[in-house]
Amino acid sequence: EAAVTQSPRNKVAVTGGKVTLSCNQTNNHNNMYWYRQDTGHGLRLIHYSYGAGSTEKGDIPDGYKASRPSQENFSLILELATPSQTSVYFCASGDAETLYFGSGTRLTVL
Amino acid sequence: QEKVQQSPESLIVPEGAMSSLNCTFSNSASQSIWWYQQHPGKGPEALISIFSNGNKKEGRLTVYLNRASLHVSLHIRDSQPSDSAVYLCAVIGTGGYKVVFGSGTRLLVSP
């Protein structure tokens, strides 16, 4: 069964601090995605990748960096966290058709 | 960039009724359109997809696509309380990599 694991599940960070959200997939999918979900906005695409070593900007990339060091791992990095980045973050992997999501990371920036 | 809009924002139907959800998208050349279901505290799960104009049925679900009007709809027959969730419409862009979601419809099926 497809499996996407996100860590941590919950994170509290301070304004100006660095935050790294991690995602691991065991599906051997080429494509991976980072979304954030906020009330009224649905899922918004931050960054995506179509293979190890590649990262592409999504619709709201400002303030975020991404890293895809291997087929299995895709990280989202907030170098200088701000309260506006408080949200639920979802990672997904995909086979060009279906996306398989992790359970999400709830990030609170104080 | 691709735009995906869903309506209504929320929907309440009695158990056993038909639930109808709508989605419009901005690019007629988009590839497949997907519907995802999301329960509270969980990640979205894929339900059904459609690529060609017309309709597609899977169990109690029917999807209709009209590319000319940039419209897709999801219909859930004999709605059950377990169908209560947020339903997300997703469009795969022409490059095949970028997947854009709408803001969702919150469905509540009352017993």
PDB file of C-alpha atoms in Angstrom:
ATOM      1  CA  GLU A   1       0.000   0.000   0.000  1.00  0.00           C
ATOM      2  CA  ALA A   2       1.142   3.520  -0.804  1.00  0.00           C
ATOM      3  CA  ALA A   3       2.781   5.190   2.175  1.00  0.00           C
ATOM      4  CA  VAL A   4       3.765   8.791   2.778  1.00  0.00           C
ATOM      5  CA  THR A   5       5.102   9.667   6.202  1.00  0.00           C
ATOM      6  CA  GLN A   6       5.496  13.208   7.490  1.00  0.00           C
ATOM      7  CA  SER A   7       7.420  14.386  10.523  1.00  0.00           C
ATOM      8  CA  PRO A   8       6.876  15.963  12.899  1.00  0.00           C
ATOM      9  CA  ARG A   9       3.077  15.735  13.297  1.00  0.00           C
ATOM     10  CA  ASN A  10       3.023  18.936  15.314  1.00  0.00           C
ATOM     11  CA  LYS A  11       5.562  21.729  15.574  1.00  0.00           C
ATOM     12  CA  VAL A  12       5.701  24.994  17.478  1.00  0.00           C
ATOM     13  CA  ALA A  13       8.332  27.451  16.267  1.00  0.00           C
ATOM     14  CA  VAL A  14       9.356  30.989  17.129  1.00  0.00           C
ATOM     15  CA  THR A  15       9.292  33.874  14.691  1.00  0.00           C
ATOM     16  CA  GLY A  16      12.611  34.101  12.862  1.00  0.00           C
ATOM     17  CA  GLY A  17      13.559  30.529  13.601  1.00  0.00           C
ATOM     18  CA  LYS A  18      14.368  27.836  11.047  1.00  0.00           C
ATOM     19  CA  VAL A  19      11.882  25.018  10.531  1.00  0.00           C
ATOM     20  CA  THR A  20      12.347  21.841   8.506  1.00  0.00           C
ATOM     21  CA  LEU A  21       9.411  19.612   7.659  1.00  0.00           C
ATOM     22  CA  SER A  22      10.274  16.142   6.421  1.00  0.00           C
ATOM     23  CA  CYS A  23       8.489  13.727   4.128  1.00  0.00           C
ATOM     24  CA  ASN A  24       9.335  10.151   3.206  1.00  0.00           C
ATOM     25  CA  GLN A  25       7.566   7.981   0.632  1.00  0.00           C
ATOM     26  CA  THR A  26       7.896   4.274  -0.024  1.00  0.00           C
ATOM     27  CA  ASN A  27       5.906   4.338  -3.282  1.00  0.00           C
ATOM     28  CA  ASN A  28       8.881   4.887  -5.580  1.00  0.00           C
ATOM     29  CA  HIS A  29       6.985   7.784  -7.154  1.00  0.00           C
ATOM     30  CA  ASN A  30       8.913  10.350  -9.156  1.00  0.00           C
ATOM     31  CA  ASN A  31       6.663  13.274  -8.231  1.00  0.00           C
ATOM     32  CA  MET A  32       6.411  14.776  -4.754  1.00  0.00           C
ATOM     33  CA  TYR A  33       4.540  17.840  -3.537  1.00  0.00           C
ATOM     34  CA  TRP A  34       4.238  20.197  -0.592  1.00  0.00           C
ATOM     35  CA  TYR A  35       0.905  21.909   0.048  1.00  0.00           C
ATOM     36  CA  ARG A  36      -0.426  24.059   2.832  1.00  0.00           C
ATOM     37  CA  GLN A  37      -4.060  24.026   3.851  1.00  0.00           C
ATOM     38  CA  ASP A  38      -5.815  26.992   5.401  1.00  0.00           C
ATOM     39  CA  THR A  39      -9.496  27.609   6.002  1.00  0.00           C
ATOM     40  CA  GLY A  40     -10.999  29.288   2.965  1.00  0.00           C
ATOM     41  CA  HIS A  41      -8.023  28.580   0.734  1.00  0.00           C
ATOM     42  CA  GLY A  42      -8.051  24.838   0.364  1.00  0.00           C
ATOM     43  CA  LEU A  43      -4.772  23.195  -0.619  1.00  0.00           C
ATOM     44  CA  ARG A  44      -2.190  25.550  -2.075  1.00  0.00           C
ATOM     45  CA  LEU A  45       0.910  24.255  -3.832  1.00  0.00           C
ATOM     46  CA  ILE A  46       4.211  25.474  -2.378  1.00  0.00           C
ATOM     47  CA  HIS A  47       6.873  23.394  -4.129  1.00  0.00           C
ATOM     48  CA  TYR A  48       6.995  20.194  -6.102  1.00  0.00           C
ATOM     49  CA  SER A  49       9.585  17.840  -7.525  1.00  0.00           C
ATOM     50  CA  TYR A  50       9.637  15.390 -10.410  1.00  0.00           C
ATOM     51  CA  GLY A  51      12.709  13.481  -9.301  1.00  0.00           C
ATOM     52  CA  ALA A  52      15.729  13.404  -7.042  1.00  0.00           C
ATOM     53  CA  GLY A  53      17.679  16.633  -7.251  1.00  0.00           C
ATOM     54  CA  SER A  54      14.812  18.638  -8.774  1.00  0.00           C
ATOM     55  CA  THR A  55      12.582  21.220  -7.142  1.00  0.00           C
ATOM     56  CA  GLU A  56      10.053  23.521  -8.779  1.00  0.00           C
ATOM     57  CA  LYS A  57       8.137  26.493  -7.447  1.00  0.00           C
ATOM     58  CA  GLY A  58       4.432  26.091  -6.978  1.00  0.00           C
ATOM     59  CA  ASP A  59       1.883  28.861  -6.610  1.00  0.00           C
ATOM     60  CA  ILE A  60       2.998  30.234  -3.221  1.00  0.00           C
ATOM     61  CA  PRO A  61       6.767  29.578  -2.893  1.00  0.00           C
ATOM     62  CA  ASP A  62       7.786  32.819  -1.159  1.00  0.00           C
ATOM     63  CA  GLY A  63       9.364  32.162   2.236  1.00  0.00           C
ATOM     64  CA  TYR A  64       9.858  28.454   1.541  1.00  0.00           C
ATOM     65  CA  LYS A  65      12.640  26.314   0.145  1.00  0.00           C
ATOM     66  CA  ALA A  66      12.485  22.668  -0.825  1.00  0.00           C
ATOM     67  CA  SER A  67      15.038  19.892  -1.051  1.00  0.00           C
ATOM     68  CA  ARG A  68      14.781  16.505  -2.779  1.00  0.00           C
ATOM     69  CA  PRO A  69      18.011  14.649  -1.963  1.00  0.00           C
ATOM     70  CA  SER A  70      16.667  11.231  -2.928  1.00  0.00           C
ATOM     71  CA  GLN A  71      13.691   9.529  -4.561  1.00  0.00           C
ATOM     72  CA  GLU A  72      12.197   8.863  -1.115  1.00  0.00           C
ATOM     73  CA  ASN A  73      12.724  12.150   0.727  1.00  0.00           C
ATOM     74  CA  PHE A  74      11.385  15.666   0.164  1.00  0.00           C
ATOM     75  CA  SER A  75      11.834  18.430   2.736  1.00  0.00           C
ATOM     76  CA  LEU A  76      10.251  21.838   3.151  1.00  0.00           C
ATOM     77  CA  ILE A  77      12.419  24.479   4.774  1.00  0.00           C
ATOM     78  CA  LEU A  78      11.332  27.728   6.363  1.00  0.00           C
ATOM     79  CA  GLU A  79      14.560  29.695   6.864  1.00  0.00           C
ATOM     80  CA  LEU A  80      12.922  32.543   8.783  1.00  0.00           C
ATOM     81  CA  ALA A  81       9.531  31.433  10.054  1.00  0.00           C
ATOM     82  CA  THR A  82       6.746  34.013  10.346  1.00  0.00           C
ATOM     83  CA  PRO A  83       3.313  33.804  12.032  1.00  0.00           C
ATOM     84  CA  SER A  84       1.682  33.899   8.569  1.00  0.00           C
ATOM     85  CA  GLN A  85       3.208  30.469   7.943  1.00  0.00           C
ATOM     86  CA  THR A  86       1.096  28.945  10.695  1.00  0.00           C
ATOM     87  CA  SER A  87      -0.857  26.264   8.847  1.00  0.00           C
ATOM     88  CA  VAL A  88      -1.286  22.559   8.207  1.00  0.00           C
ATOM     89  CA  TYR A  89       1.256  21.248   5.710  1.00  0.00           C
ATOM     90  CA  PHE A  90       0.695  18.184   3.563  1.00  0.00           C
ATOM     91  CA  CYS A  91       3.225  16.215   1.586  1.00  0.00           C
ATOM     92  CA  ALA A  92       2.156  13.980  -1.274  1.00  0.00           C
ATOM     93  CA  SER A  93       3.740  11.637  -3.776  1.00  0.00           C
ATOM     94  CA  GLY A  94       2.254  10.843  -7.150  1.00  0.00           C
ATOM     95  CA  ASP A  95       2.491   8.713 -10.250  1.00  0.00           C
ATOM     96  CA  ALA A  96       1.428  11.522 -12.621  1.00  0.00           C
ATOM     97  CA  GLU A  97      -2.220  10.728 -11.937  1.00  0.00           C
ATOM     98  CA  THR A  98      -3.078   9.882  -8.337  1.00  0.00           C
ATOM     99  CA  LEU A  99      -1.623  11.723  -5.367  1.00  0.00           C
ATOM    100  CA  TYR A 100      -1.049   9.931  -2.060  1.00  0.00           C
ATOM    101  CA  PHE A 101      -0.970  12.230   0.943  1.00  0.00           C
ATOM    102  CA  GLY A 102       0.636  12.046   4.330  1.00  0.00           C
ATOM    103  CA  SER A 103      -1.292  12.828   7.503  1.00  0.00           C
ATOM    104  CA  GLY A 104      -0.052  16.399   7.689  1.00  0.00           C
ATOM    105  CA  THR A 105       2.091  18.548   9.969  1.00  0.00           C
ATOM    106  CA  ARG A 106       0.439  21.228  12.055  1.00  0.00           C
ATOM    107  CA  LEU A 107       2.875  24.138  12.338  1.00  0.00           C
ATOM    108  CA  THR A 108       2.344  27.016  14.720  1.00  0.00           C
ATOM    109  CA  VAL A 109       4.708  29.987  14.536  1.00  0.00           C
ATOM    110  CA  LEU A 110       4.553  32.213  17.612  1.00  0.00           C
TER     111      LEU A 110
ATOM    112  CA  GLN B   1      -1.712  29.717 -13.576  1.00  0.00           C
ATOM    113  CA  GLU B   2      -4.478  27.167 -13.315  1.00  0.00           C
ATOM    114  CA  LYS B   3      -7.505  28.271 -11.305  1.00  0.00           C
ATOM    115  CA  VAL B   4      -9.914  25.817  -9.720  1.00  0.00           C
ATOM    116  CA  GLN B   5     -13.134  26.956  -8.061  1.00  0.00           C
ATOM    117  CA  GLN B   6     -15.648  24.833  -6.216  1.00  0.00           C
ATOM    118  CA  SER B   7     -19.253  25.347  -5.228  1.00  0.00           C
ATOM    119  CA  PRO B   8     -21.054  25.295  -2.941  1.00  0.00           C
ATOM    120  CA  GLU B   9     -18.733  25.940  -0.007  1.00  0.00           C
ATOM    121  CA  SER B  10     -20.882  23.719   2.161  1.00  0.00           C
ATOM    122  CA  LEU B  11     -23.770  21.360   1.587  1.00  0.00           C
ATOM    123  CA  ILE B  12     -26.170  19.605   3.935  1.00  0.00           C
ATOM    124  CA  VAL B  13     -28.254  16.715   2.625  1.00  0.00           C
ATOM    125  CA  PRO B  14     -30.437  14.103   4.358  1.00  0.00           C
ATOM    126  CA  GLU B  15     -29.323  10.496   4.424  1.00  0.00           C
ATOM    127  CA  GLY B  16     -30.314   8.710   1.213  1.00  0.00           C
ATOM    128  CA  ALA B  17     -30.396  11.868  -0.911  1.00  0.00           C
ATOM    129  CA  MET B  18     -28.222  12.779  -3.884  1.00  0.00           C
ATOM    130  CA  SER B  19     -25.272  15.091  -3.183  1.00  0.00           C
ATOM    131  CA  SER B  20     -24.100  17.291  -6.072  1.00  0.00           C
ATOM    132  CA  LEU B  21     -20.801  19.152  -6.034  1.00  0.00           C
ATOM    133  CA  ASN B  22     -19.419  21.477  -8.697  1.00  0.00           C
ATOM    134  CA  CYS B  23     -15.983  22.507  -9.919  1.00  0.00           C
ATOM    135  CA  THR B  24     -14.806  24.889 -12.636  1.00  0.00           C
ATOM    136  CA  PHE B  25     -11.267  25.125 -13.975  1.00  0.00           C
ATOM    137  CA  SER B  26      -9.470  27.613 -16.168  1.00  0.00           C
ATOM    138  CA  ASN B  27      -7.576  25.577 -18.782  1.00  0.00           C
ATOM    139  CA  SER B  28      -9.430  23.348 -21.235  1.00  0.00           C
ATOM    140  CA  ALA B  29      -6.117  21.622 -22.067  1.00  0.00           C
ATOM    141  CA  SER B  30      -5.700  20.368 -18.517  1.00  0.00           C
ATOM    142  CA  GLN B  31      -5.238  16.668 -18.175  1.00  0.00           C
ATOM    143  CA  SER B  32      -7.268  14.580 -15.744  1.00  0.00           C
ATOM    144  CA  ILE B  33      -9.605  16.058 -13.168  1.00  0.00           C
ATOM    145  CA  TRP B  34      -9.719  14.297  -9.816  1.00  0.00           C
ATOM    146  CA  TRP B  35     -11.996  14.352  -6.807  1.00  0.00           C
ATOM    147  CA  TYR B  36     -10.482  13.783  -3.365  1.00  0.00           C
ATOM    148  CA  GLN B  37     -12.204  13.150  -0.031  1.00  0.00           C
ATOM    149  CA  GLN B  38     -10.760  14.517   3.206  1.00  0.00           C
ATOM    150  CA  HIS B  39     -11.935  13.594   6.690  1.00  0.00           C
ATOM    151  CA  PRO B  40     -11.005  15.777   9.690  1.00  0.00           C
ATOM    152  CA  GLY B  41      -7.377  15.421  10.759  1.00  0.00           C
ATOM    153  CA  LYS B  42      -6.489  13.297   7.726  1.00  0.00           C
ATOM    154  CA  GLY B  43      -4.823  13.823   4.398  1.00  0.00           C
ATOM    155  CA  PRO B  44      -6.977  13.825   1.232  1.00  0.00           C
ATOM    156  CA  GLU B  45      -7.678  10.490  -0.444  1.00  0.00           C
ATOM    157  CA  ALA B  46      -8.347  10.050  -4.149  1.00  0.00           C
ATOM    158  CA  LEU B  47     -11.905   9.073  -5.048  1.00  0.00           C
ATOM    159  CA  ILE B  48     -12.456   9.212  -8.785  1.00  0.00           C
ATOM    160  CA  SER B  49     -11.017  10.833 -11.882  1.00  0.00           C
ATOM    161  CA  ILE B  50     -12.139  11.732 -15.381  1.00  0.00           C
ATOM    162  CA  PHE B  51     -10.282  12.745 -18.524  1.00  0.00           C
ATOM    163  CA  SER B  52     -12.698  12.638 -21.442  1.00  0.00           C
ATOM    164  CA  ASN B  53     -15.911  14.579 -21.909  1.00  0.00           C
ATOM    165  CA  GLY B  54     -18.937  12.729 -20.658  1.00  0.00           C
ATOM    166  CA  ASN B  55     -19.580  10.809 -17.505  1.00  0.00           C
ATOM    167  CA  LYS B  56     -17.947   8.102 -15.447  1.00  0.00           C
ATOM    168  CA  LYS B  57     -19.614   5.936 -12.807  1.00  0.00           C
ATOM    169  CA  GLU B  58     -18.004   4.073  -9.928  1.00  0.00           C
ATOM    170  CA  GLY B  59     -20.370   2.620  -7.355  1.00  0.00           C
ATOM    171  CA  ARG B  60     -22.447   5.461  -5.874  1.00  0.00           C
ATOM    172  CA  LEU B  61     -20.235   8.099  -7.520  1.00  0.00           C
ATOM    173  CA  THR B  62     -20.804   9.719 -10.919  1.00  0.00           C
ATOM    174  CA  VAL B  63     -18.583  12.380 -12.439  1.00  0.00           C
ATOM    175  CA  TYR B  64     -19.563  14.600 -15.386  1.00  0.00           C
ATOM    176  CA  LEU B  65     -17.011  16.555 -17.412  1.00  0.00           C
ATOM    177  CA  ASN B  66     -17.638  19.276 -19.987  1.00  0.00           C
ATOM    178  CA  ARG B  67     -14.327  20.715 -21.203  1.00  0.00           C
ATOM    179  CA  ALA B  68     -16.017  23.323 -23.388  1.00  0.00           C
ATOM    180  CA  SER B  69     -17.646  24.889 -20.324  1.00  0.00           C
ATOM    181  CA  LEU B  70     -14.654  24.076 -18.088  1.00  0.00           C
ATOM    182  CA  HIS B  71     -16.985  22.339 -15.651  1.00  0.00           C
ATOM    183  CA  VAL B  72     -16.910  19.067 -13.766  1.00  0.00           C
ATOM    184  CA  SER B  73     -19.395  17.774 -11.207  1.00  0.00           C
ATOM    185  CA  LEU B  74     -19.478  14.963  -8.672  1.00  0.00           C
ATOM    186  CA  HIS B  75     -22.720  13.275  -7.684  1.00  0.00           C
ATOM    187  CA  ILE B  76     -23.046  10.914  -4.740  1.00  0.00           C
ATOM    188  CA  ARG B  77     -26.125   8.736  -4.897  1.00  0.00           C
ATOM    189  CA  ASP B  78     -27.788   7.482  -1.697  1.00  0.00           C
ATOM    190  CA  SER B  79     -25.585   9.685   0.500  1.00  0.00           C
ATOM    191  CA  GLN B  80     -24.552   8.209   3.853  1.00  0.00           C
ATOM    192  CA  PRO B  81     -23.388   9.886   7.088  1.00  0.00           C
ATOM    193  CA  SER B  82     -19.959   8.333   6.441  1.00  0.00           C
ATOM    194  CA  ASP B  83     -19.781  10.447   3.259  1.00  0.00           C
ATOM    195  CA  SER B  84     -19.592  13.561   5.441  1.00  0.00           C
ATOM    196  CA  ALA B  85     -16.208  15.113   4.608  1.00  0.00           C
ATOM    197  CA  VAL B  86     -14.544  17.839   2.594  1.00  0.00           C
ATOM    198  CA  TYR B  87     -14.435  17.115  -1.147  1.00  0.00           C
ATOM    199  CA  LEU B  88     -11.595  18.618  -3.158  1.00  0.00           C
ATOM    200  CA  CYS B  89     -11.470  19.029  -6.914  1.00  0.00           C
ATOM    201  CA  ALA B  90      -7.959  18.739  -8.396  1.00  0.00           C
ATOM    202  CA  VAL B  91      -6.716  19.489 -11.892  1.00  0.00           C
ATOM    203  CA  ILE B  92      -3.524  18.056 -13.374  1.00  0.00           C
ATOM    204  CA  GLY B  93      -1.789  20.644 -15.503  1.00  0.00           C
ATOM    205  CA  THR B  94      -0.671  20.179 -19.075  1.00  0.00           C
ATOM    206  CA  GLY B  95       2.892  19.316 -18.013  1.00  0.00           C
ATOM    207  CA  GLY B  96       1.619  16.380 -15.981  1.00  0.00           C
ATOM    208  CA  TYR B  97       3.424  17.395 -12.814  1.00  0.00           C
ATOM    209  CA  LYS B  98       1.601  20.317 -11.291  1.00  0.00           C
ATOM    210  CA  VAL B  99      -1.642  19.484  -9.468  1.00  0.00           C
ATOM    211  CA  VAL B 100      -3.871  22.382  -8.415  1.00  0.00           C
ATOM    212  CA  PHE B 101      -6.723  22.030  -5.932  1.00  0.00           C
ATOM    213  CA  GLY B 102      -9.907  23.959  -5.334  1.00  0.00           C
ATOM    214  CA  SER B 103     -10.861  25.234  -1.888  1.00  0.00           C
ATOM    215  CA  GLY B 104     -13.252  22.352  -1.268  1.00  0.00           C
ATOM    216  CA  THR B 105     -16.908  21.650  -0.504  1.00  0.00           C
ATOM    217  CA  ARG B 106     -17.816  20.580   3.015  1.00  0.00           C
ATOM    218  CA  LEU B 107     -20.538  17.904   2.821  1.00  0.00           C
ATOM    219  CA  LEU B 108     -22.652  16.979   5.828  1.00  0.00           C
ATOM    220  CA  VAL B 109     -25.079  14.084   5.493  1.00  0.00           C
ATOM    221  CA  SER B 110     -27.615  14.170   8.286  1.00  0.00           C
ATOM    222  CA  PRO B 111     -29.014  10.856   9.621  1.00  0.00           C
TER     223      PRO B 111
END
